[in-house]
Short mmCIF file of C-alpha atoms in Angstrom, two decimals:
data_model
loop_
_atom_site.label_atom_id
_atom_site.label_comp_id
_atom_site.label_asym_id
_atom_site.label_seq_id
_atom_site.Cartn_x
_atom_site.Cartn_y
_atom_site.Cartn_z
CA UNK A 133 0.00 0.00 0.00
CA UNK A 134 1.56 3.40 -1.08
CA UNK A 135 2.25 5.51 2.18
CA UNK A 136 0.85 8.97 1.56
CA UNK A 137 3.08 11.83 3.32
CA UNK A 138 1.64 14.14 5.67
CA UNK A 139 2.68 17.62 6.84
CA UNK A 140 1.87 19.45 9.96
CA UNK A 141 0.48 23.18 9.71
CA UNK A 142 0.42 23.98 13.63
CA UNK A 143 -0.08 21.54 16.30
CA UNK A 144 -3.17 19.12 16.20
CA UNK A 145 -3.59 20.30 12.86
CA UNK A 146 -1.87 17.12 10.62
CA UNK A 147 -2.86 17.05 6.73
CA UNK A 148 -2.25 14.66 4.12
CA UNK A 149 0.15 16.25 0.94
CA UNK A 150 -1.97 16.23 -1.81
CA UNK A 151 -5.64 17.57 -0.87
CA UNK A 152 -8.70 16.04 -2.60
CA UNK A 153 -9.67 19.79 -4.85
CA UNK A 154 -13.08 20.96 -5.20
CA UNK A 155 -13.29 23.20 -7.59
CA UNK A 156 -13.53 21.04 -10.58
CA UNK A 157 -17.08 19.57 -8.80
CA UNK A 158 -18.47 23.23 -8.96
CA UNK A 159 -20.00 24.79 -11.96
CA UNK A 160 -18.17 25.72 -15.11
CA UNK A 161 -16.21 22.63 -14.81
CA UNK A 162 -18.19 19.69 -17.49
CA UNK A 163 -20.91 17.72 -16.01
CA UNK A 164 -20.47 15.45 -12.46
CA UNK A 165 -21.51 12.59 -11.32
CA UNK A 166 -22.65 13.75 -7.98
CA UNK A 167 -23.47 10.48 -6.51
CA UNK A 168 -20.61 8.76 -7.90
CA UNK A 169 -18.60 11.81 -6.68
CA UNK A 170 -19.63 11.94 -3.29
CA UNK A 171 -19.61 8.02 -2.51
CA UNK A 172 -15.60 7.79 -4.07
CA UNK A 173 -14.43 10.37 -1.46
CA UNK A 174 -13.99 7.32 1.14
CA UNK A 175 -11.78 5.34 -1.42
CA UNK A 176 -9.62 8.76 -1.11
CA UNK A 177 -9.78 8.94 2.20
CA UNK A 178 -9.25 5.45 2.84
CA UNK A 179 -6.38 5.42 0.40
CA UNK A 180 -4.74 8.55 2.90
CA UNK A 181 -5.79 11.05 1.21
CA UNK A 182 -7.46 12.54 4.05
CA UNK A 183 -7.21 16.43 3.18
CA UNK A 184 -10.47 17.97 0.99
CA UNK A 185 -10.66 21.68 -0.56
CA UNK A 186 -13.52 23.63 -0.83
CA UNK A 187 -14.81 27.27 -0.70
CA UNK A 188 -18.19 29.26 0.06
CA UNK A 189 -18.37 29.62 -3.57
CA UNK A 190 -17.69 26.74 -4.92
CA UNK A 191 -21.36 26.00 -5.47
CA UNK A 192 -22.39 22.68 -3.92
CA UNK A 193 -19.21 21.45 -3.16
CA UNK A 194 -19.74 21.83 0.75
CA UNK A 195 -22.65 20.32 0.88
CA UNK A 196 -20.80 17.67 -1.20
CA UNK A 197 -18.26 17.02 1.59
CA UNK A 198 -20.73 17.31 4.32
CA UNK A 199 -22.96 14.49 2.58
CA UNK A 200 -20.10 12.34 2.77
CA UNK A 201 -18.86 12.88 6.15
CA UNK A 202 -22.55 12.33 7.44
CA UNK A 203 -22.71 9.31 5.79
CA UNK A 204 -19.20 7.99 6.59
CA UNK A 205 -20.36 9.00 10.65
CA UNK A 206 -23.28 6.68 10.20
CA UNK A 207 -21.88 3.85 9.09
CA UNK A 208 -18.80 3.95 10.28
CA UNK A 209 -18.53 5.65 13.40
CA UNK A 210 -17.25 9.63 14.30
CA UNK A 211 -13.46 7.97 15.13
CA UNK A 212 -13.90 7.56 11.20
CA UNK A 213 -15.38 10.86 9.95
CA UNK A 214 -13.37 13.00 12.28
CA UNK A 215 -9.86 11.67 10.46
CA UNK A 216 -11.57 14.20 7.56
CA UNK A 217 -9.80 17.66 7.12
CA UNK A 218 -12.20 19.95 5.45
CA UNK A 219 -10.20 23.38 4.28
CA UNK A 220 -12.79 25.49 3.18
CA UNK A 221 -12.51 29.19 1.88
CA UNK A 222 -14.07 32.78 2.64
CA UNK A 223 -14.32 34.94 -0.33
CA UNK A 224 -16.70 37.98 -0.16
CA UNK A 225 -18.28 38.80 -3.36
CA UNK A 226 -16.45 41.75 -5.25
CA UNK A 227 -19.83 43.84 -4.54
CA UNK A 228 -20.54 43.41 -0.90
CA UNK A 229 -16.62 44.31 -0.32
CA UNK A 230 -17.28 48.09 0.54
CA UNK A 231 -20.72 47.71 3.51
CA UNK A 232 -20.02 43.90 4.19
CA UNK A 233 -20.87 43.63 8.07
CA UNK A 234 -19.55 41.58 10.53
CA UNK A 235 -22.45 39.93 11.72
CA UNK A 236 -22.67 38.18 7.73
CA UNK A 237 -18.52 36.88 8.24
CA UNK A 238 -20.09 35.03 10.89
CA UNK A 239 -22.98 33.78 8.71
CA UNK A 240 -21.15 32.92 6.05
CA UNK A 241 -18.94 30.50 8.59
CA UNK A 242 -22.25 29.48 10.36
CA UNK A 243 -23.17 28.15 6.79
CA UNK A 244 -20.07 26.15 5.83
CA UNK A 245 -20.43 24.53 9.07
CA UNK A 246 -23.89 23.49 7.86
CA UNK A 247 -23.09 22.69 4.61
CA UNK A 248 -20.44 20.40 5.57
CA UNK A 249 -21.93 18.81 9.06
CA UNK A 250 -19.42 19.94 11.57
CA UNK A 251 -19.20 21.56 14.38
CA UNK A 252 -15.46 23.07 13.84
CA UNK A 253 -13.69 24.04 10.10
CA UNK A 254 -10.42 22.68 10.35
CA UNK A 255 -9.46 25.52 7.85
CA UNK A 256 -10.46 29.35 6.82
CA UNK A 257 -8.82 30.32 3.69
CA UNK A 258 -9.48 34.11 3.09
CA UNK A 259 -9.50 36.53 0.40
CA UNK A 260 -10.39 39.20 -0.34
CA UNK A 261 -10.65 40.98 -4.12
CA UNK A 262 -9.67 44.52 -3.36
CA UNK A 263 -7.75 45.20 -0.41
CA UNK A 264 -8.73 49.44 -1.64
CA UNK A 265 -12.62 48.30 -1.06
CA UNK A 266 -13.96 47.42 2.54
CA UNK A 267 -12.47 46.53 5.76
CA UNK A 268 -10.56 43.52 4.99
CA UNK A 269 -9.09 43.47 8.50
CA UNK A 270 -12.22 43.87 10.57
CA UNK A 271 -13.39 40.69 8.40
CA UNK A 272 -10.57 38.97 9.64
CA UNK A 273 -10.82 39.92 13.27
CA UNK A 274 -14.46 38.67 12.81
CA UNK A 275 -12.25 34.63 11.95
CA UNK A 276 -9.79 35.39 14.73
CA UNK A 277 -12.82 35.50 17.05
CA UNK A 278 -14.93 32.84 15.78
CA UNK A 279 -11.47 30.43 16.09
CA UNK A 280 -11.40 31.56 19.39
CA UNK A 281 -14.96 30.39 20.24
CA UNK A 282 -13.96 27.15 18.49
CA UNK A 283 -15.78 27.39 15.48
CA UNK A 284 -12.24 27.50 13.65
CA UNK A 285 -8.92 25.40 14.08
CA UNK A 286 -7.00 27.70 11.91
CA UNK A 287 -7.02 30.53 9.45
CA UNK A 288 -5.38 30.75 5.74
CA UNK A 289 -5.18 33.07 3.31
CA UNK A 290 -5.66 32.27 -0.56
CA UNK A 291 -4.06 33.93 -3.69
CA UNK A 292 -2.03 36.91 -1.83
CA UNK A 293 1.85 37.45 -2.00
CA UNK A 294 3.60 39.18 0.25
CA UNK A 295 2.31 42.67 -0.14
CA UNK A 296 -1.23 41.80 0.66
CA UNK A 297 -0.20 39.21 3.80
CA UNK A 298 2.36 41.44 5.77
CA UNK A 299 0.02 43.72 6.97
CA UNK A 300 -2.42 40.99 8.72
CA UNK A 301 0.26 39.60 9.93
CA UNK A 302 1.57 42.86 11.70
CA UNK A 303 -2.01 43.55 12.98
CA UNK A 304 -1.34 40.13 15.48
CA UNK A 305 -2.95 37.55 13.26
CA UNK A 306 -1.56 33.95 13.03
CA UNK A 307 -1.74 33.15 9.44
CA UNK A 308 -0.81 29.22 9.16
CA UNK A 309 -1.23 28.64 4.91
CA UNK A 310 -1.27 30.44 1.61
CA UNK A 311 -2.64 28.62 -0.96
CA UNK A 312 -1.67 29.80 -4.18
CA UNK A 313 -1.15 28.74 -7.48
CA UNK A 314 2.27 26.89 -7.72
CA UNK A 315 3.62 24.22 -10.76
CA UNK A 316 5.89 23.78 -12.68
CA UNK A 317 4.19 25.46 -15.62
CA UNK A 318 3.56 28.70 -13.01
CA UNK A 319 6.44 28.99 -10.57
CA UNK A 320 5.55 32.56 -9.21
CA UNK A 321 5.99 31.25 -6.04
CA UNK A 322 9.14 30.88 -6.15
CA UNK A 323 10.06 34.66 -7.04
CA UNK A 324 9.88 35.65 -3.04
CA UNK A 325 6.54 34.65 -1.44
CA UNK A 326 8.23 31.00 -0.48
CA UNK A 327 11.43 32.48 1.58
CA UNK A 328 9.25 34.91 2.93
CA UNK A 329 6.73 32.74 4.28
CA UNK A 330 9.55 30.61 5.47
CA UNK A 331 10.54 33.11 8.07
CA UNK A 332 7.25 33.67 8.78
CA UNK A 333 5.97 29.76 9.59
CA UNK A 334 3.57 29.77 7.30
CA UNK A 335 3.07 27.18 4.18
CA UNK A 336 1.83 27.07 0.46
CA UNK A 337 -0.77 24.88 -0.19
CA UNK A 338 -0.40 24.62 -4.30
CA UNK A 339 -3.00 24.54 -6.50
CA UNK A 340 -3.05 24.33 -10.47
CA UNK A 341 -0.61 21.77 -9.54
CA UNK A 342 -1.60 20.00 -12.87
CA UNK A 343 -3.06 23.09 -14.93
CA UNK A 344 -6.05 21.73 -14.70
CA UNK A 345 -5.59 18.76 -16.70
CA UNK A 346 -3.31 19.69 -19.30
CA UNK A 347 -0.26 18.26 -17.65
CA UNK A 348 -0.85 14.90 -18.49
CA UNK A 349 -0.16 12.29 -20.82
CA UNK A 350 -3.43 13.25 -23.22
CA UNK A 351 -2.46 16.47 -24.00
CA UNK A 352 1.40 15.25 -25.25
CA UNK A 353 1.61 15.20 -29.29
CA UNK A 354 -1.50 17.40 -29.73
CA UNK A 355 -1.55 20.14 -31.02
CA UNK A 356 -2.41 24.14 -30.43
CA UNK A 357 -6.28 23.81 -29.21
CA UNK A 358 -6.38 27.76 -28.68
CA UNK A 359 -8.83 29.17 -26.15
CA UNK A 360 -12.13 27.49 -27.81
CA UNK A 361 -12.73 25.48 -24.22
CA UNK A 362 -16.86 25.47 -22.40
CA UNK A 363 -14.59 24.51 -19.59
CA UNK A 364 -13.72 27.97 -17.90
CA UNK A 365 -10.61 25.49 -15.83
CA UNK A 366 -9.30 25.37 -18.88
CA UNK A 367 -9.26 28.54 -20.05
CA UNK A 368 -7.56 29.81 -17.19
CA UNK A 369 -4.60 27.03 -17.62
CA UNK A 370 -4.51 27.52 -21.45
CA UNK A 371 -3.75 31.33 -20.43
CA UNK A 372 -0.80 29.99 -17.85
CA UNK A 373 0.90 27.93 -20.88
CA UNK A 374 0.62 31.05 -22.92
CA UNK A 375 2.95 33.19 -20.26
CA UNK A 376 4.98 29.78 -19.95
CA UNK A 377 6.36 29.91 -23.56
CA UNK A 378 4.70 29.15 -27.19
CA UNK A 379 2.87 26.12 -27.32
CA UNK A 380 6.30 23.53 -28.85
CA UNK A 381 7.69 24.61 -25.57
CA UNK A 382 5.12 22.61 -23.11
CA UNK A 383 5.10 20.17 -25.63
CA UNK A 384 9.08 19.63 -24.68
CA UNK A 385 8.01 20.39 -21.07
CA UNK A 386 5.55 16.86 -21.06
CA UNK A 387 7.68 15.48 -23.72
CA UNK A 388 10.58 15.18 -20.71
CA UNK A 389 8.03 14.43 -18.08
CA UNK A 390 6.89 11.57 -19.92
CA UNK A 391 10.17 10.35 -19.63
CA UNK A 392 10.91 10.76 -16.37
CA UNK A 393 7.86 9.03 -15.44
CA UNK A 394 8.53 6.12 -17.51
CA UNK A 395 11.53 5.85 -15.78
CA UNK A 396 10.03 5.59 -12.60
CA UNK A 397 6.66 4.47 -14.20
CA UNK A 398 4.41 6.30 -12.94
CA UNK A 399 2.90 9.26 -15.19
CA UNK A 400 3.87 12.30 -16.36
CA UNK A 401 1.00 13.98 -14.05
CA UNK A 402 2.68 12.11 -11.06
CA UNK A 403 6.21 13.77 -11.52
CA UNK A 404 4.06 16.93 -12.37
CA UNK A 405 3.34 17.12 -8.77
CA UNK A 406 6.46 15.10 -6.94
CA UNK A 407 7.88 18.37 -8.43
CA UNK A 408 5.73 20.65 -6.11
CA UNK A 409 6.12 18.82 -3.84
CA UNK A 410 9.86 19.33 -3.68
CA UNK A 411 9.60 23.01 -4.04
CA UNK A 412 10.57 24.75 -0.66
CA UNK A 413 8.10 25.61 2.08
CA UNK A 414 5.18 23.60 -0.13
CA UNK A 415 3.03 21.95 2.68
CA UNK A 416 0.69 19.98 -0.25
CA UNK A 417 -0.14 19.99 -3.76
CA UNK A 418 -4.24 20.08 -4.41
CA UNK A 419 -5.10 17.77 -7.19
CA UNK A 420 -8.91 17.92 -8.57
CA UNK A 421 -8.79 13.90 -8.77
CA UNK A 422 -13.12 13.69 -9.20
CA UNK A 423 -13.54 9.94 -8.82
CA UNK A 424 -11.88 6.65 -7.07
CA UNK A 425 -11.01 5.63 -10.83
CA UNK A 426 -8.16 8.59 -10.38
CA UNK A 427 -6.71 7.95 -7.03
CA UNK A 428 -4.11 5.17 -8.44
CA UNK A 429 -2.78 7.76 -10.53
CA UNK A 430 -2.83 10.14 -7.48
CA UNK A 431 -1.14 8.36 -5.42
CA UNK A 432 1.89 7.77 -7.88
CA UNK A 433 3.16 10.94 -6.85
CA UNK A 434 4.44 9.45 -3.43
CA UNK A 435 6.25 6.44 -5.36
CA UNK A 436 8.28 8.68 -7.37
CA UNK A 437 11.14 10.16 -6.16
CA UNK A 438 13.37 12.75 -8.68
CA UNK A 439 16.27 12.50 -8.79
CA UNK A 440 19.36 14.63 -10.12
CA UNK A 441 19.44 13.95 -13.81
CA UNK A 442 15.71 14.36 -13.17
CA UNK A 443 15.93 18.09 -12.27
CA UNK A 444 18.59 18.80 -14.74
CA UNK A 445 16.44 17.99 -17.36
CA UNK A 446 13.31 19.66 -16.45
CA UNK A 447 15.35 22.75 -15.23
CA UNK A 448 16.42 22.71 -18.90
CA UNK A 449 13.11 23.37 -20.10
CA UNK A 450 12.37 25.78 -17.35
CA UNK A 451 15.21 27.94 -18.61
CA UNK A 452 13.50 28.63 -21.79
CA UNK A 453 10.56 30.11 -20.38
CA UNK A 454 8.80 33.75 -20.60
CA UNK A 455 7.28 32.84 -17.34
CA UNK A 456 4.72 33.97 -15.88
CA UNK A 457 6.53 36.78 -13.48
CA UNK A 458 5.67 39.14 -10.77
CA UNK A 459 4.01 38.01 -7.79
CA UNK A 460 1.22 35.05 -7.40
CA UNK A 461 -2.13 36.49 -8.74
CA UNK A 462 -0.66 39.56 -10.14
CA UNK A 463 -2.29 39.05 -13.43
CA UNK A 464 -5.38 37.61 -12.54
CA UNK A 465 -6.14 40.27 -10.09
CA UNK A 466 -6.41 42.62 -13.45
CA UNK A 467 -9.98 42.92 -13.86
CA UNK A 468 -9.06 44.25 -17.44
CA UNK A 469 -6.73 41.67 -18.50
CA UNK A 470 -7.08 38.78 -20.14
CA UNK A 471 -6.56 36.62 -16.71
CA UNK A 472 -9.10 39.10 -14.80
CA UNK A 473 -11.90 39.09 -17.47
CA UNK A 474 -12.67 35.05 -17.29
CA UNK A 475 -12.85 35.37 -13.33
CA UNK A 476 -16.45 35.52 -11.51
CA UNK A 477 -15.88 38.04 -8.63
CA UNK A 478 -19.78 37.75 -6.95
CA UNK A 479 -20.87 34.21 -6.96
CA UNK A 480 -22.28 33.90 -3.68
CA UNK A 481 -25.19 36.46 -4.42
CA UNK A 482 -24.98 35.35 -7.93
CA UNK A 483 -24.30 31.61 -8.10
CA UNK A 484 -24.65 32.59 -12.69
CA UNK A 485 -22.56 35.31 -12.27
CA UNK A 486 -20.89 35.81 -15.80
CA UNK A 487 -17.57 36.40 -17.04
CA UNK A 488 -16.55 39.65 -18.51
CA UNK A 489 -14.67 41.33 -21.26
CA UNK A 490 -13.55 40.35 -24.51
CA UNK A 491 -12.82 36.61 -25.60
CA UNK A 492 -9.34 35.15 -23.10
CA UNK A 493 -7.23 34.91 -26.22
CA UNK A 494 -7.61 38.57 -26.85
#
């Protein structure tokens, strides 16, 4: 049985290293097969993968999670359940930023505790989309006293580099993740944010770790699909490859994964994310594995181990890439650019909120 690796973000608070993702269950993301969905959750947790992602606004994800923990209490006792470790997310909507009261932080936590069927979230991740707009700090000191009534075992933040962190962190708050984008496609993490954090006990918790599916073996020998994707996931990786280099150049990039994955078959997606892994101050990778049919080819990434002539080569390719640069969410948090314009920024009052702007290509 592979032996999944754990990590440890404060005391108490032990999580497995690649976390089950949510966000390809939520809209936007191809159809689901809820049922199916839900029941394979306790081949992933059985399996060690005892970490799951979700957010406010992922829309039915929570209640997702909480379906399964309730069932797995039932049947097989709250010893069983309580090894799950929900991280789940706060993101105001763009539009409530600016008169967002205190007393609806709290209802927003009051309903993920609902949703998912437990009486404490293991994680908080929060963000917030314009740091200009609101009181981002009183919303935080809203989490800081909810942990304190128990309602919380720790609080994240999500998508903010060092900039936007340092000043909650001055103003006394103990901030114990960031989870930010981070592979080997987008290594913006690396530019600062990971030394700093270092100093600062505090640890990434990657997603994109697989560009939402286009860092595997499927993709290798195809060629340029463009931006013409219904699957918004992919639109937003598709726009990562293009700061990572012309389209020949990820070919080389899973060309050389391939083989190193041959070579210590398992697949290319596996060394995808042994390669997070290995990245400084990375606590997990989050891999959007929706079914039990997955989870052998999740779990490859702990049976692969890189080794020198392993990094050479794949440092190689890194070399010859554009980027992306600046700091983690730099060019998504354009509203105006071509990262900004495919996000929805209000999606807890408006669960259809649409897109906006011109085509992603453009």
């Amino acid at each position: 049985m592979t032996l999944v690796e754990t990590a440890v973000l404060r005391e108490g608070h032990e999580i497995s290293r690649v976390i089950k993702g949510g966000w390809q269950l939520a809209g936007d993301h191809g159809s689901v097969e809820r049922t199916t969905a839900v029941r394979d959750m306790e081949a992933f947790l059985d399996a060690g993968i005892t970490t799951f992602d979700c957010a406010d606004i992922y829309t039915g994800v929570e209640e997702m999670i909480g379906e399964f923990i309730a069932d797995l209490r039932a049947r097989r006792g709250a010893d069983v359940a309580n090894r799950v470790c929900v991280h789940t997310k706060l993101v105001p909507d763009l539009a409530r930023l600016g008169d967002l009261r205190p007393d609806e932080v709290t209802a927003i936590i009051d309903r993920s505790l609902k949703r998912l069927r437990v009486e404490r979230l293991d994680l908080v991740q929060f963000f917030w989309w314009d740091l200009n707009l609101g009181n981002a700090v009183r919303a935080l000191d809203v989490l800081k006293d909810l942990k304190q009534q128990g309602k919380i075992r720790n609080l994240g933040v999500t998508n903010w580099d060092r900039g936007e962190v340092a000043p909650f962190l001055e103003a006394g708050f103990d901030i114990v993740s960031n989870q930010v984008q981070y592979s080997i496609l987008d290594r913006r993490a690396a530019l600062g944010l990971a030394g700093w954090a270092r100093d600062r006990d505090m640890q990434l918790l990657c997603y994109g770790t697989l560009a939402g599916g286009f860092l595997a073996e499927n993709w290798l020998g195809r060629p340029d699909p463009g931006f013409a994707f219904e699957n918004r996931s992919l639109v937003k990786y598709r726009l990562i490859i293009d700061e990572f280099g012309p389209w020949p150049l990820f070919q080389e990039l899973l060309g050389v994964l391939k083989s190193i994955g041959d070579k210590h078959a398992v697949s290319l997606s596996a060394v995808a994310t042994r390669w997070v892994l290995d990245q400084p101050q990375v606590a997990a990778a989050i891999v959007g594995a929706r079914y039990a049919r997955h989870l052998p080819d999740t779990l490859g990434v702990f049976d692969c181990k890189l080794d020198e002539e392993d990094q050479k080569m794949l440092d190689e390719v890194i070399a010859q890439a554009d980027g992306p640069t600046g700091d983690v969410f730099a060019l998504e948090r354009d509203r105006n650019g071509r990262h900004g314009r495919i996000m929805k920024y209000n999606l807890n009052t408006k669960p259809d909120d649409q897109v906006h702007g011109a085509a992603p290509g453009q």
